[in-house]
Amino acid sequence: MNIIFIGGGNMASAMIGGLLKQGWKAGAIRVVEVAAPARERLERELKVKTAAAPGADVAKADCIVLAVKPQQVREAAQALKPLPGAQLVISIAAGIRLKDLARWLDGHQRIVRVMPNTPALALAGISGLYAPRAVGAADRAAVEKILGAVGAVVWVEREEDLDAVTAVSGSGPAYVFYFIEALEQAARELGLSAEAARRLALETFAGAVKLAVQGAEPPSRLRERVTSRGGTTERALKSLEEGRVKEAIVHAVRAAAERARAMGDEFGNDQ
Ligand SMILES: NC(=O)c1ccc[n+]([C@@H]2O[C@H](COP(=O)([O-])OP(=O)(O)OC[C@H]3O[C@@H](n4cnc5c(N)ncnc54)[C@H](OP(=O)(O)O)[C@@H]3O)[C@@H](O)[C@H]2O)c1
C-alpha cells in the first residue's frame, strides 16, 4: 500500500517513524510538505521522498493522509482537487468534520477521520477512528492496519465522539508530561539530583501505568492500596483533593473537547 502524507510535521513524523519501525518500506511513503527545512529533516531522518506540492505521486497513492493543522486543511484539501482516483483519504486534523472535508474534496466519500497521538513514534500510540457508513470493510481494515502499526485503535460510533478522543488521548500525552514535570520538580525541590529526579518520576509513571494496564484492579483500588491510614500517601492525596486537582483535570479535558468542537466550526466554514 502506497501512502502519501499531506503535511510532514510532528504527527505525520511520529506516524511515519512508527510505520518504518514496523517494517513499512520508506519507498511506499511520500510526504507533501510546504516547509523546506521540514522536507530536509524528513528526507534525512526518515529517508522518505518529499515534495513541495501534490503532483503525480497523489495519483499513485492508495491512501492520502491529511496531516496539516486544522486551519490549513481546507487549502490542503482543495489543492488535491480533483482527486485523481477514488483513494482512501484519512484526516487526522482535530475538529475538522467529514461534511466539510467532503465538500472541499468535491464530494469525495471515502474519508475516515482518525485522532492519533504522538506516542505512535514509540509504537505506543492510541487512535480514535470514525468512518461513516459509506466507507466499506476493506477501507476500515486498511485504516486499522496503518494506525494499528503504531499503536492501539478504538472505533467510535459518532463523529462528535472524536472531539472527546482528541481531548483525552490526542492531547493527553501533554497532560502526562505535565504531571511528570511536576513530580520531577518536586523531587528536585526535595534535594534530589536532576538525574535521580527524572528517573524516579519517569519510572514511577511507567510502573504505575504498567500495573494499571494489567487491569486486575481498577486504578481507584490500586490507589487505595498505596494509601495507608495516617501515612505519607494519604497526606499527599489530601493535599491534591484540597487543591481540587481532579476537578481541574476534568475541567481541562472538557475545555480541550470544547476547543475541538469550536475548531470544527471555525475552520470548517468557507469564509
Ligand atoms: N501533534 C499532536 O500531538 C497531534 C495529535 C493528534 C492529531 N494531530 C493533528 O495532526 C495535524 C497536524 O498536527 P502537527 O502537530 O503535526 O502540525 P505541524 O507540526 O504544524 O505539521 C503540519 C505541517 O504541514 C505543513 N503544511 C501546511 N500547509 C500545507 C499544505 N497545504 N501542504 C503540505 N504541507 C502543509 C506545515 O508547514 P508550516 O509549518 O509552514 O505551516 C507543517 O510543517 C493537526 O491537524 C492536528 O490536529 C496532532
PDB file of C-alpha atoms and ligand atoms in Angstrom:
ATOM      1  CA  MET A   1       0.000   0.000   0.000  1.00  0.00           C
ATOM      2  CA  ASN A   2       1.365   3.418  -1.011  1.00  0.00           C
ATOM      3  CA  ILE A   3       0.656   6.256   1.396  1.00  0.00           C
ATOM      4  CA  ILE A   4       1.072   9.955   0.817  1.00  0.00           C
ATOM      5  CA  PHE A   5       1.052  12.340   3.758  1.00  0.00           C
ATOM      6  CA  ILE A   6      -0.059  15.911   3.151  1.00  0.00           C
ATOM      7  CA  GLY A   7       1.847  17.793   5.855  1.00  0.00           C
ATOM      8  CA  GLY A   8       5.018  16.412   7.376  1.00  0.00           C
ATOM      9  CA  GLY A   9       5.025  17.946  10.854  1.00  0.00           C
ATOM     10  CA  ASN A  10       5.011  16.454  14.343  1.00  0.00           C
ATOM     11  CA  MET A  11       2.169  13.984  13.996  1.00  0.00           C
ATOM     12  CA  ALA A  12       2.984  12.821  10.458  1.00  0.00           C
ATOM     13  CA  SER A  13       6.624  12.286  11.525  1.00  0.00           C
ATOM     14  CA  ALA A  14       5.530  10.277  14.553  1.00  0.00           C
ATOM     15  CA  MET A  15       3.275   8.095  12.399  1.00  0.00           C
ATOM     16  CA  ILE A  16       5.880   7.617   9.659  1.00  0.00           C
ATOM     17  CA  GLY A  17       8.593   6.840  12.228  1.00  0.00           C
ATOM     18  CA  GLY A  18       6.329   4.221  13.768  1.00  0.00           C
ATOM     19  CA  LEU A  19       5.394   2.681  10.410  1.00  0.00           C
ATOM     20  CA  LEU A  20       9.068   2.391   9.430  1.00  0.00           C
ATOM     21  CA  LYS A  21       9.911   0.744  12.762  1.00  0.00           C
ATOM     22  CA  GLN A  22       7.167  -1.771  11.993  1.00  0.00           C
ATOM     23  CA  GLY A  23       8.838  -2.693   8.727  1.00  0.00           C
ATOM     24  CA  TRP A  24       6.965  -0.493   6.246  1.00  0.00           C
ATOM     25  CA  LYS A  25       9.172   0.390   3.286  1.00  0.00           C
ATOM     26  CA  ALA A  26      10.259   4.030   3.076  1.00  0.00           C
ATOM     27  CA  GLY A  27       9.643   3.791  -0.680  1.00  0.00           C
ATOM     28  CA  ALA A  28       5.932   3.240  -0.065  1.00  0.00           C
ATOM     29  CA  ILE A  29       5.638   6.520   1.839  1.00  0.00           C
ATOM     30  CA  ARG A  30       5.660  10.018   0.315  1.00  0.00           C
ATOM     31  CA  VAL A  31       5.230  13.361   2.032  1.00  0.00           C
ATOM     32  CA  VAL A  32       3.978  16.646   0.608  1.00  0.00           C
ATOM     33  CA  GLU A  33       5.318  19.372   2.868  1.00  0.00           C
ATOM     34  CA  VAL A  34       5.446  23.101   2.146  1.00  0.00           C
ATOM     35  CA  ALA A  35       8.319  23.934   4.510  1.00  0.00           C
ATOM     36  CA  ALA A  36      11.778  23.269   3.053  1.00  0.00           C
ATOM     37  CA  PRO A  37      13.507  22.639   6.440  1.00  0.00           C
ATOM     38  CA  ALA A  38      10.822  20.077   7.314  1.00  0.00           C
ATOM     39  CA  ARG A  39      11.301  18.355   3.932  1.00  0.00           C
ATOM     40  CA  GLU A  40      15.058  18.146   4.532  1.00  0.00           C
ATOM     41  CA  ARG A  41      14.518  16.716   8.019  1.00  0.00           C
ATOM     42  CA  LEU A  42      12.064  14.088   6.728  1.00  0.00           C
ATOM     43  CA  GLU A  43      14.451  13.003   3.961  1.00  0.00           C
ATOM     44  CA  ARG A  44      17.446  12.940   6.297  1.00  0.00           C
ATOM     45  CA  GLU A  45      15.896  11.315   9.353  1.00  0.00           C
ATOM     46  CA  LEU A  46      13.159   9.130   7.905  1.00  0.00           C
ATOM     47  CA  LYS A  47      14.562   8.594   4.384  1.00  0.00           C
ATOM     48  CA  VAL A  48      11.196   9.216   2.757  1.00  0.00           C
ATOM     49  CA  LYS A  49      10.689  11.090  -0.507  1.00  0.00           C
ATOM     50  CA  THR A  50       9.141  14.513  -0.204  1.00  0.00           C
ATOM     51  CA  ALA A  51       7.681  17.164  -2.482  1.00  0.00           C
ATOM     52  CA  ALA A  52       6.689  20.788  -2.005  1.00  0.00           C
ATOM     53  CA  ALA A  53       3.291  20.347  -3.685  1.00  0.00           C
ATOM     54  CA  PRO A  54       0.977  17.477  -4.542  1.00  0.00           C
ATOM     55  CA  GLY A  55       1.724  16.148  -8.032  1.00  0.00           C
ATOM     56  CA  ALA A  56       1.710  12.848  -9.869  1.00  0.00           C
ATOM     57  CA  ASP A  57       2.500  10.972  -6.639  1.00  0.00           C
ATOM     58  CA  VAL A  58      -1.034  11.611  -5.396  1.00  0.00           C
ATOM     59  CA  ALA A  59      -2.444   9.561  -8.286  1.00  0.00           C
ATOM     60  CA  LYS A  60      -0.147   6.642  -7.404  1.00  0.00           C
ATOM     61  CA  ALA A  61      -1.101   6.608  -3.732  1.00  0.00           C
ATOM     62  CA  ASP A  62      -3.650   4.149  -2.370  1.00  0.00           C
ATOM     63  CA  CYS A  63      -4.167   6.302   0.673  1.00  0.00           C
ATOM     64  CA  ILE A  64      -3.854  10.037   1.364  1.00  0.00           C
ATOM     65  CA  VAL A  65      -3.312  11.174   4.958  1.00  0.00           C
ATOM     66  CA  LEU A  66      -4.253  14.797   5.619  1.00  0.00           C
ATOM     67  CA  ALA A  67      -1.834  15.784   8.388  1.00  0.00           C
ATOM     68  CA  VAL A  68      -1.777  19.581   8.358  1.00  0.00           C
ATOM     69  CA  LYS A  69      -3.054  21.880  11.118  1.00  0.00           C
ATOM     70  CA  PRO A  70      -6.849  22.245  11.294  1.00  0.00           C
ATOM     71  CA  GLN A  71      -6.695  25.801   9.912  1.00  0.00           C
ATOM     72  CA  GLN A  72      -4.663  24.526   6.925  1.00  0.00           C
ATOM     73  CA  VAL A  73      -6.909  21.604   5.953  1.00  0.00           C
ATOM     74  CA  ARG A  74      -9.227  23.498   3.601  1.00  0.00           C
ATOM     75  CA  GLU A  75      -6.362  24.800   1.489  1.00  0.00           C
ATOM     76  CA  ALA A  76      -4.506  21.466   1.540  1.00  0.00           C
ATOM     77  CA  ALA A  77      -7.645  19.513   0.553  1.00  0.00           C
ATOM     78  CA  GLN A  78      -8.576  21.922  -2.207  1.00  0.00           C
ATOM     79  CA  ALA A  79      -5.050  21.627  -3.620  1.00  0.00           C
ATOM     80  CA  LEU A  80      -5.751  17.906  -4.169  1.00  0.00           C
ATOM     81  CA  LYS A  81      -8.836  18.546  -6.326  1.00  0.00           C
ATOM     82  CA  PRO A  82      -9.843  16.843  -8.457  1.00  0.00           C
ATOM     83  CA  LEU A  83      -8.691  13.676  -6.712  1.00  0.00           C
ATOM     84  CA  PRO A  84      -7.172  11.582  -9.489  1.00  0.00           C
ATOM     85  CA  GLY A  85      -8.767   8.408  -8.188  1.00  0.00           C
ATOM     86  CA  ALA A  86     -11.052   7.033  -5.549  1.00  0.00           C
ATOM     87  CA  GLN A  87      -8.295   6.937  -2.967  1.00  0.00           C
ATOM     88  CA  LEU A  88      -8.934   6.381   0.682  1.00  0.00           C
ATOM     89  CA  VAL A  89      -8.482   9.692   2.497  1.00  0.00           C
ATOM     90  CA  ILE A  90      -7.590   9.712   6.188  1.00  0.00           C
ATOM     91  CA  SER A  91      -7.817  13.016   8.047  1.00  0.00           C
ATOM     92  CA  ILE A  92      -6.026  13.356  11.367  1.00  0.00           C
ATOM     93  CA  ALA A  93      -6.951  17.031  11.803  1.00  0.00           C
ATOM     94  CA  ALA A  94      -8.576  17.864  15.128  1.00  0.00           C
ATOM     95  CA  GLY A  95     -12.143  19.092  14.841  1.00  0.00           C
ATOM     96  CA  ILE A  96     -12.481  19.192  11.031  1.00  0.00           C
ATOM     97  CA  ARG A  97     -15.712  17.409  10.094  1.00  0.00           C
ATOM     98  CA  LEU A  98     -16.402  14.914   7.335  1.00  0.00           C
ATOM     99  CA  LYS A  99     -19.042  17.088   5.685  1.00  0.00           C
ATOM    100  CA  ASP A 100     -16.523  19.899   5.267  1.00  0.00           C
ATOM    101  CA  LEU A 101     -13.747  17.562   4.081  1.00  0.00           C
ATOM    102  CA  ALA A 102     -16.116  16.007   1.532  1.00  0.00           C
ATOM    103  CA  ARG A 103     -17.166  19.440   0.260  1.00  0.00           C
ATOM    104  CA  TRP A 104     -13.544  20.565  -0.131  1.00  0.00           C
ATOM    105  CA  LEU A 105     -12.780  17.320  -1.995  1.00  0.00           C
ATOM    106  CA  ASP A 106     -15.663  17.729  -4.471  1.00  0.00           C
ATOM    107  CA  GLY A 107     -17.998  15.264  -2.781  1.00  0.00           C
ATOM    108  CA  HIS A 108     -15.388  12.535  -2.190  1.00  0.00           C
ATOM    109  CA  GLN A 109     -16.891   9.911   0.152  1.00  0.00           C
ATOM    110  CA  ARG A 110     -14.041   7.543   1.012  1.00  0.00           C
ATOM    111  CA  ILE A 111     -12.911   9.549   4.029  1.00  0.00           C
ATOM    112  CA  VAL A 112     -12.109   8.299   7.504  1.00  0.00           C
ATOM    113  CA  ARG A 113     -11.341  10.567  10.437  1.00  0.00           C
ATOM    114  CA  VAL A 114      -8.652   9.496  12.841  1.00  0.00           C
ATOM    115  CA  MET A 115      -7.282  11.026  16.011  1.00  0.00           C
ATOM    116  CA  PRO A 116      -3.836   9.565  16.730  1.00  0.00           C
ATOM    117  CA  ASN A 117      -1.296  10.690  19.329  1.00  0.00           C
ATOM    118  CA  THR A 118       2.459  11.205  19.332  1.00  0.00           C
ATOM    119  CA  PRO A 119       3.447   8.040  21.278  1.00  0.00           C
ATOM    120  CA  ALA A 120       2.870   6.494  17.819  1.00  0.00           C
ATOM    121  CA  LEU A 121       6.560   7.231  17.362  1.00  0.00           C
ATOM    122  CA  ALA A 122       7.345   4.711  20.120  1.00  0.00           C
ATOM    123  CA  LEU A 123       4.717   2.285  18.692  1.00  0.00           C
ATOM    124  CA  ALA A 124       2.667   3.057  21.791  1.00  0.00           C
ATOM    125  CA  GLY A 125       0.058   5.341  20.285  1.00  0.00           C
ATOM    126  CA  ILE A 126      -3.681   5.108  20.544  1.00  0.00           C
ATOM    127  CA  SER A 127      -6.017   6.364  17.848  1.00  0.00           C
ATOM    128  CA  GLY A 128      -9.726   7.009  17.801  1.00  0.00           C
ATOM    129  CA  LEU A 129     -11.261   6.115  14.426  1.00  0.00           C
ATOM    130  CA  TYR A 130     -14.549   7.145  12.860  1.00  0.00           C
ATOM    131  CA  ALA A 131     -15.922   6.136   9.473  1.00  0.00           C
ATOM    132  CA  PRO A 132     -19.353   6.892   8.055  1.00  0.00           C
ATOM    133  CA  ARG A 133     -21.484   4.024   6.719  1.00  0.00           C
ATOM    134  CA  ALA A 134     -20.418   4.728   3.134  1.00  0.00           C
ATOM    135  CA  VAL A 135     -16.899   3.536   3.979  1.00  0.00           C
ATOM    136  CA  GLY A 136     -16.603  -0.202   3.368  1.00  0.00           C
ATOM    137  CA  ALA A 137     -14.973  -3.011   5.324  1.00  0.00           C
ATOM    138  CA  ALA A 138     -11.798  -3.079   3.199  1.00  0.00           C
ATOM    139  CA  ASP A 139     -11.144   0.626   3.856  1.00  0.00           C
ATOM    140  CA  ARG A 140     -11.832   0.187   7.565  1.00  0.00           C
ATOM    141  CA  ALA A 141      -9.351  -2.683   7.621  1.00  0.00           C
ATOM    142  CA  ALA A 142      -6.753  -0.540   5.800  1.00  0.00           C
ATOM    143  CA  VAL A 143      -7.124   2.246   8.358  1.00  0.00           C
ATOM    144  CA  GLU A 144      -6.772  -0.254  11.197  1.00  0.00           C
ATOM    145  CA  LYS A 145      -3.644  -1.636   9.542  1.00  0.00           C
ATOM    146  CA  ILE A 146      -1.999   1.798   9.208  1.00  0.00           C
ATOM    147  CA  LEU A 147      -2.889   3.102  12.655  1.00  0.00           C
ATOM    148  CA  GLY A 148      -2.612  -0.345  14.243  1.00  0.00           C
ATOM    149  CA  ALA A 149       1.027  -0.433  13.095  1.00  0.00           C
ATOM    150  CA  VAL A 150       1.818   2.381  15.515  1.00  0.00           C
ATOM    151  CA  GLY A 151      -0.397   1.534  18.469  1.00  0.00           C
ATOM    152  CA  ALA A 152      -3.872   0.606  19.596  1.00  0.00           C
ATOM    153  CA  VAL A 153      -7.074   1.653  17.824  1.00  0.00           C
ATOM    154  CA  VAL A 154     -10.565   2.368  19.114  1.00  0.00           C
ATOM    155  CA  TRP A 155     -13.555   2.878  16.804  1.00  0.00           C
ATOM    156  CA  VAL A 156     -16.116   5.424  17.941  1.00  0.00           C
ATOM    157  CA  GLU A 157     -19.749   5.347  16.867  1.00  0.00           C
ATOM    158  CA  ARG A 158     -20.460   9.043  16.372  1.00  0.00           C
ATOM    159  CA  GLU A 159     -18.299  11.606  14.649  1.00  0.00           C
ATOM    160  CA  GLU A 160     -18.649  14.026  17.566  1.00  0.00           C
ATOM    161  CA  ASP A 161     -17.048  11.416  19.851  1.00  0.00           C
ATOM    162  CA  LEU A 162     -13.763  12.297  18.140  1.00  0.00           C
ATOM    163  CA  ASP A 163     -13.786  15.655  19.951  1.00  0.00           C
ATOM    164  CA  ALA A 164     -13.671  13.711  23.226  1.00  0.00           C
ATOM    165  CA  VAL A 165     -10.943  11.414  21.878  1.00  0.00           C
ATOM    166  CA  THR A 166      -8.966  14.498  20.812  1.00  0.00           C
ATOM    167  CA  ALA A 167      -9.254  15.924  24.328  1.00  0.00           C
ATOM    168  CA  VAL A 168      -8.430  12.667  26.138  1.00  0.00           C
ATOM    169  CA  SER A 169      -5.763  10.857  24.117  1.00  0.00           C
ATOM    170  CA  GLY A 170      -4.835  13.262  21.291  1.00  0.00           C
ATOM    171  CA  SER A 171      -3.828  15.999  23.725  1.00  0.00           C
ATOM    172  CA  GLY A 172      -3.366  13.523  26.584  1.00  0.00           C
ATOM    173  CA  PRO A 173       0.379  12.907  26.308  1.00  0.00           C
ATOM    174  CA  ALA A 174       0.882  16.603  27.137  1.00  0.00           C
ATOM    175  CA  TYR A 175      -1.062  16.189  30.402  1.00  0.00           C
ATOM    176  CA  VAL A 176       1.080  13.202  31.307  1.00  0.00           C
ATOM    177  CA  PHE A 177       4.291  15.107  30.541  1.00  0.00           C
ATOM    178  CA  TYR A 178       2.958  17.979  32.674  1.00  0.00           C
ATOM    179  CA  PHE A 179       2.418  15.614  35.608  1.00  0.00           C
ATOM    180  CA  ILE A 180       5.887  14.111  35.133  1.00  0.00           C
ATOM    181  CA  GLU A 181       7.386  17.616  35.071  1.00  0.00           C
ATOM    182  CA  ALA A 182       5.633  18.439  38.346  1.00  0.00           C
ATOM    183  CA  LEU A 183       6.831  15.231  40.025  1.00  0.00           C
ATOM    184  CA  GLU A 184      10.355  15.900  38.793  1.00  0.00           C
ATOM    185  CA  GLN A 185      10.241  19.480  40.072  1.00  0.00           C
ATOM    186  CA  ALA A 186       9.073  18.264  43.474  1.00  0.00           C
ATOM    187  CA  ALA A 187      11.876  15.709  43.612  1.00  0.00           C
ATOM    188  CA  ARG A 188      14.449  18.394  42.870  1.00  0.00           C
ATOM    189  CA  GLU A 189      12.986  20.797  45.412  1.00  0.00           C
ATOM    190  CA  LEU A 190      13.297  17.999  47.976  1.00  0.00           C
ATOM    191  CA  GLY A 191      17.027  17.909  47.271  1.00  0.00           C
ATOM    192  CA  LEU A 192      17.442  15.050  44.783  1.00  0.00           C
ATOM    193  CA  SER A 193      19.790  15.354  41.822  1.00  0.00           C
ATOM    194  CA  ALA A 194      18.344  16.208  38.403  1.00  0.00           C
ATOM    195  CA  GLU A 195      19.206  12.741  37.160  1.00  0.00           C
ATOM    196  CA  ALA A 196      17.592  10.961  40.098  1.00  0.00           C
ATOM    197  CA  ALA A 197      14.539  13.248  39.930  1.00  0.00           C
ATOM    198  CA  ARG A 198      13.882  12.429  36.257  1.00  0.00           C
ATOM    199  CA  ARG A 199      14.478   8.723  36.711  1.00  0.00           C
ATOM    200  CA  LEU A 200      12.205   8.477  39.739  1.00  0.00           C
ATOM    201  CA  ALA A 201       9.421  10.456  38.057  1.00  0.00           C
ATOM    202  CA  LEU A 202       9.564   8.513  34.785  1.00  0.00           C
ATOM    203  CA  GLU A 203       9.905   5.035  36.263  1.00  0.00           C
ATOM    204  CA  THR A 204       7.145   5.701  38.789  1.00  0.00           C
ATOM    205  CA  PHE A 205       4.830   6.732  35.998  1.00  0.00           C
ATOM    206  CA  ALA A 206       5.797   3.823  33.742  1.00  0.00           C
ATOM    207  CA  GLY A 207       5.490   1.301  36.592  1.00  0.00           C
ATOM    208  CA  ALA A 208       2.123   2.577  37.793  1.00  0.00           C
ATOM    209  CA  VAL A 209       0.740   2.560  34.240  1.00  0.00           C
ATOM    210  CA  LYS A 210       2.021  -0.989  33.710  1.00  0.00           C
ATOM    211  CA  LEU A 211       0.249  -2.104  36.842  1.00  0.00           C
ATOM    212  CA  ALA A 212      -2.968  -0.333  35.866  1.00  0.00           C
ATOM    213  CA  VAL A 213      -2.877  -1.691  32.288  1.00  0.00           C
ATOM    214  CA  GLN A 214      -2.752  -5.253  33.664  1.00  0.00           C
ATOM    215  CA  GLY A 215      -6.293  -4.473  34.729  1.00  0.00           C
ATOM    216  CA  ALA A 216      -6.563  -6.891  37.657  1.00  0.00           C
ATOM    217  CA  GLU A 217      -7.916  -3.986  39.711  1.00  0.00           C
ATOM    218  CA  PRO A 218      -9.248  -0.557  38.737  1.00  0.00           C
ATOM    219  CA  PRO A 219      -6.967   2.485  39.253  1.00  0.00           C
ATOM    220  CA  SER A 220      -9.014   3.646  42.250  1.00  0.00           C
ATOM    221  CA  ARG A 221      -8.369   0.321  44.061  1.00  0.00           C
ATOM    222  CA  LEU A 222      -4.677   0.440  43.171  1.00  0.00           C
ATOM    223  CA  ARG A 223      -4.532   3.943  44.634  1.00  0.00           C
ATOM    224  CA  GLU A 224      -6.215   2.788  47.844  1.00  0.00           C
ATOM    225  CA  ARG A 225      -3.651   0.008  48.191  1.00  0.00           C
ATOM    226  CA  VAL A 226      -0.792   2.554  48.273  1.00  0.00           C
ATOM    227  CA  THR A 227      -2.618   4.701  50.796  1.00  0.00           C
ATOM    228  CA  SER A 228      -2.126   3.566  54.380  1.00  0.00           C
ATOM    229  CA  ARG A 229      -4.116   5.353  57.022  1.00  0.00           C
ATOM    230  CA  GLY A 230      -2.106   8.188  58.560  1.00  0.00           C
ATOM    231  CA  GLY A 231       0.741   7.678  56.116  1.00  0.00           C
ATOM    232  CA  THR A 232       2.615   9.743  53.552  1.00  0.00           C
ATOM    233  CA  THR A 233       0.431   8.976  50.511  1.00  0.00           C
ATOM    234  CA  GLU A 234      -2.710   9.849  52.427  1.00  0.00           C
ATOM    235  CA  ARG A 235      -1.201  13.217  53.282  1.00  0.00           C
ATOM    236  CA  ALA A 236      -0.292  13.875  49.648  1.00  0.00           C
ATOM    237  CA  LEU A 237      -3.699  12.816  48.318  1.00  0.00           C
ATOM    238  CA  LYS A 238      -5.426  15.038  50.887  1.00  0.00           C
ATOM    239  CA  SER A 239      -3.394  17.937  49.582  1.00  0.00           C
ATOM    240  CA  LEU A 240      -4.370  17.050  45.966  1.00  0.00           C
ATOM    241  CA  GLU A 241      -8.049  16.920  46.977  1.00  0.00           C
ATOM    242  CA  GLU A 242      -7.772  20.284  48.759  1.00  0.00           C
ATOM    243  CA  GLY A 243      -6.239  21.673  45.588  1.00  0.00           C
ATOM    244  CA  ARG A 244      -9.166  20.216  43.591  1.00  0.00           C
ATOM    245  CA  VAL A 245      -6.673  18.676  41.202  1.00  0.00           C
ATOM    246  CA  LYS A 246      -9.050  16.001  39.873  1.00  0.00           C
ATOM    247  CA  GLU A 247     -11.702  18.624  39.132  1.00  0.00           C
ATOM    248  CA  ALA A 248      -9.090  20.774  37.425  1.00  0.00           C
ATOM    249  CA  ILE A 249      -8.091  17.860  35.182  1.00  0.00           C
ATOM    250  CA  VAL A 250     -11.710  17.082  34.253  1.00  0.00           C
ATOM    251  CA  HIS A 251     -12.264  20.776  33.553  1.00  0.00           C
ATOM    252  CA  ALA A 252      -9.131  20.919  31.380  1.00  0.00           C
ATOM    253  CA  VAL A 253     -10.161  17.914  29.277  1.00  0.00           C
ATOM    254  CA  ARG A 254     -13.674  19.357  28.830  1.00  0.00           C
ATOM    255  CA  ALA A 255     -12.086  22.611  27.677  1.00  0.00           C
ATOM    256  CA  ALA A 256      -9.989  20.713  25.125  1.00  0.00           C
ATOM    257  CA  ALA A 257     -13.077  18.916  23.778  1.00  0.00           C
ATOM    258  CA  GLU A 258     -14.899  22.233  23.529  1.00  0.00           C
ATOM    259  CA  ARG A 259     -11.930  23.685  21.629  1.00  0.00           C
ATOM    260  CA  ALA A 260     -12.008  20.738  19.192  1.00  0.00           C
ATOM    261  CA  ARG A 261     -15.720  21.436  18.536  1.00  0.00           C
ATOM    262  CA  ALA A 262     -15.071  25.141  18.107  1.00  0.00           C
ATOM    263  CA  MET A 263     -12.206  24.467  15.686  1.00  0.00           C
ATOM    264  CA  GLY A 264     -14.598  22.398  13.586  1.00  0.00           C
ATOM    265  CA  ASP A 265     -16.948  25.401  13.398  1.00  0.00           C
ATOM    266  CA  GLU A 266     -14.172  27.940  12.944  1.00  0.00           C
ATOM    267  CA  PHE A 267     -12.089  26.184  10.303  1.00  0.00           C
ATOM    268  CA  GLY A 268     -14.854  24.147   8.672  1.00  0.00           C
ATOM    269  CA  ASN A 269     -16.626  27.061   7.078  1.00  0.00           C
ATOM    270  CA  ASP A 270     -15.659  28.538   3.749  1.00  0.00           C
ATOM    271  CA  GLN A 271     -15.265  32.172   4.787  1.00  0.00           C
TER     272      GLN A 271
HETATM  273  N1  LIG B   1       0.672  16.882  17.459  1.00  0.00           N
HETATM  274  C1  LIG B   1      -0.164  16.048  18.011  1.00  0.00           C
HETATM  275  O1  LIG B   1       0.055  15.527  19.097  1.00  0.00           O
HETATM  276  C2  LIG B   1      -1.421  15.638  17.283  1.00  0.00           C
HETATM  277  C3  LIG B   1      -2.184  14.580  17.793  1.00  0.00           C
HETATM  278  C4  LIG B   1      -3.305  14.163  17.087  1.00  0.00           C
HETATM  279  C5  LIG B   1      -3.678  14.827  15.932  1.00  0.00           C
HETATM  280  N2  LIG B   1      -2.960  15.884  15.487  1.00  0.00           N
HETATM  281  C6  LIG B   1      -3.422  16.567  14.288  1.00  0.00           C
HETATM  282  O2  LIG B   1      -2.439  16.431  13.322  1.00  0.00           O
HETATM  283  C7  LIG B   1      -2.451  17.550  12.473  1.00  0.00           C
HETATM  284  C8  LIG B   1      -1.036  18.029  12.294  1.00  0.00           C
HETATM  285  O3  LIG B   1      -0.535  18.454  13.572  1.00  0.00           O
HETATM  286  P1  LIG B   1       1.006  18.637  13.799  1.00  0.00           P
HETATM  287  O4  LIG B   1       1.211  18.871  15.245  1.00  0.00           O
HETATM  288  O5  LIG B   1       1.739  17.532  13.120  1.00  0.00           O
HETATM  289  O6  LIG B   1       1.212  20.024  12.982  1.00  0.00           O
HETATM  290  P2  LIG B   1       2.546  20.597  12.353  1.00  0.00           P
HETATM  291  O7  LIG B   1       3.729  20.080  13.087  1.00  0.00           O
HETATM  292  O8  LIG B   1       2.354  22.077  12.188  1.00  0.00           O
HETATM  293  O9  LIG B   1       2.575  19.921  10.897  1.00  0.00           O
HETATM  294  C9  LIG B   1       1.877  20.374   9.775  1.00  0.00           C
HETATM  295  C10 LIG B   1       2.895  20.603   8.652  1.00  0.00           C
HETATM  296  O10 LIG B   1       2.201  20.735   7.415  1.00  0.00           O
HETATM  297  C11 LIG B   1       2.738  21.833   6.701  1.00  0.00           C
HETATM  298  N3  LIG B   1       1.728  22.349   5.768  1.00  0.00           N
HETATM  299  C12 LIG B   1       0.848  23.370   5.933  1.00  0.00           C
HETATM  300  N4  LIG B   1       0.044  23.508   4.865  1.00  0.00           N
HETATM  301  C13 LIG B   1       0.412  22.545   3.981  1.00  0.00           C
HETATM  302  C14 LIG B   1      -0.047  22.161   2.683  1.00  0.00           C
HETATM  303  N5  LIG B   1      -1.053  22.812   2.075  1.00  0.00           N
HETATM  304  N6  LIG B   1       0.560  21.138   2.055  1.00  0.00           N
HETATM  305  C15 LIG B   1       1.569  20.481   2.659  1.00  0.00           C
HETATM  306  N7  LIG B   1       2.069  20.794   3.879  1.00  0.00           N
HETATM  307  C16 LIG B   1       1.487  21.805   4.543  1.00  0.00           C
HETATM  308  C17 LIG B   1       3.106  22.799   7.783  1.00  0.00           C
HETATM  309  O11 LIG B   1       4.021  23.774   7.321  1.00  0.00           O
HETATM  310  P3  LIG B   1       4.045  25.229   8.056  1.00  0.00           P
HETATM  311  O12 LIG B   1       4.547  24.974   9.432  1.00  0.00           O
HETATM  312  O13 LIG B   1       4.973  26.023   7.196  1.00  0.00           O
HETATM  313  O14 LIG B   1       2.635  25.734   8.050  1.00  0.00           O
HETATM  314  C18 LIG B   1       3.721  21.876   8.827  1.00  0.00           C
HETATM  315  O15 LIG B   1       5.078  21.587   8.556  1.00  0.00           O
HETATM  316  C19 LIG B   1      -3.339  18.618  13.112  1.00  0.00           C
HETATM  317  O16 LIG B   1      -4.499  18.783  12.350  1.00  0.00           O
HETATM  318  C20 LIG B   1      -3.635  18.079  14.479  1.00  0.00           C
HETATM  319  O17 LIG B   1      -4.965  18.353  14.858  1.00  0.00           O
HETATM  320  C21 LIG B   1      -1.831  16.287  16.121  1.00  0.00           C
END
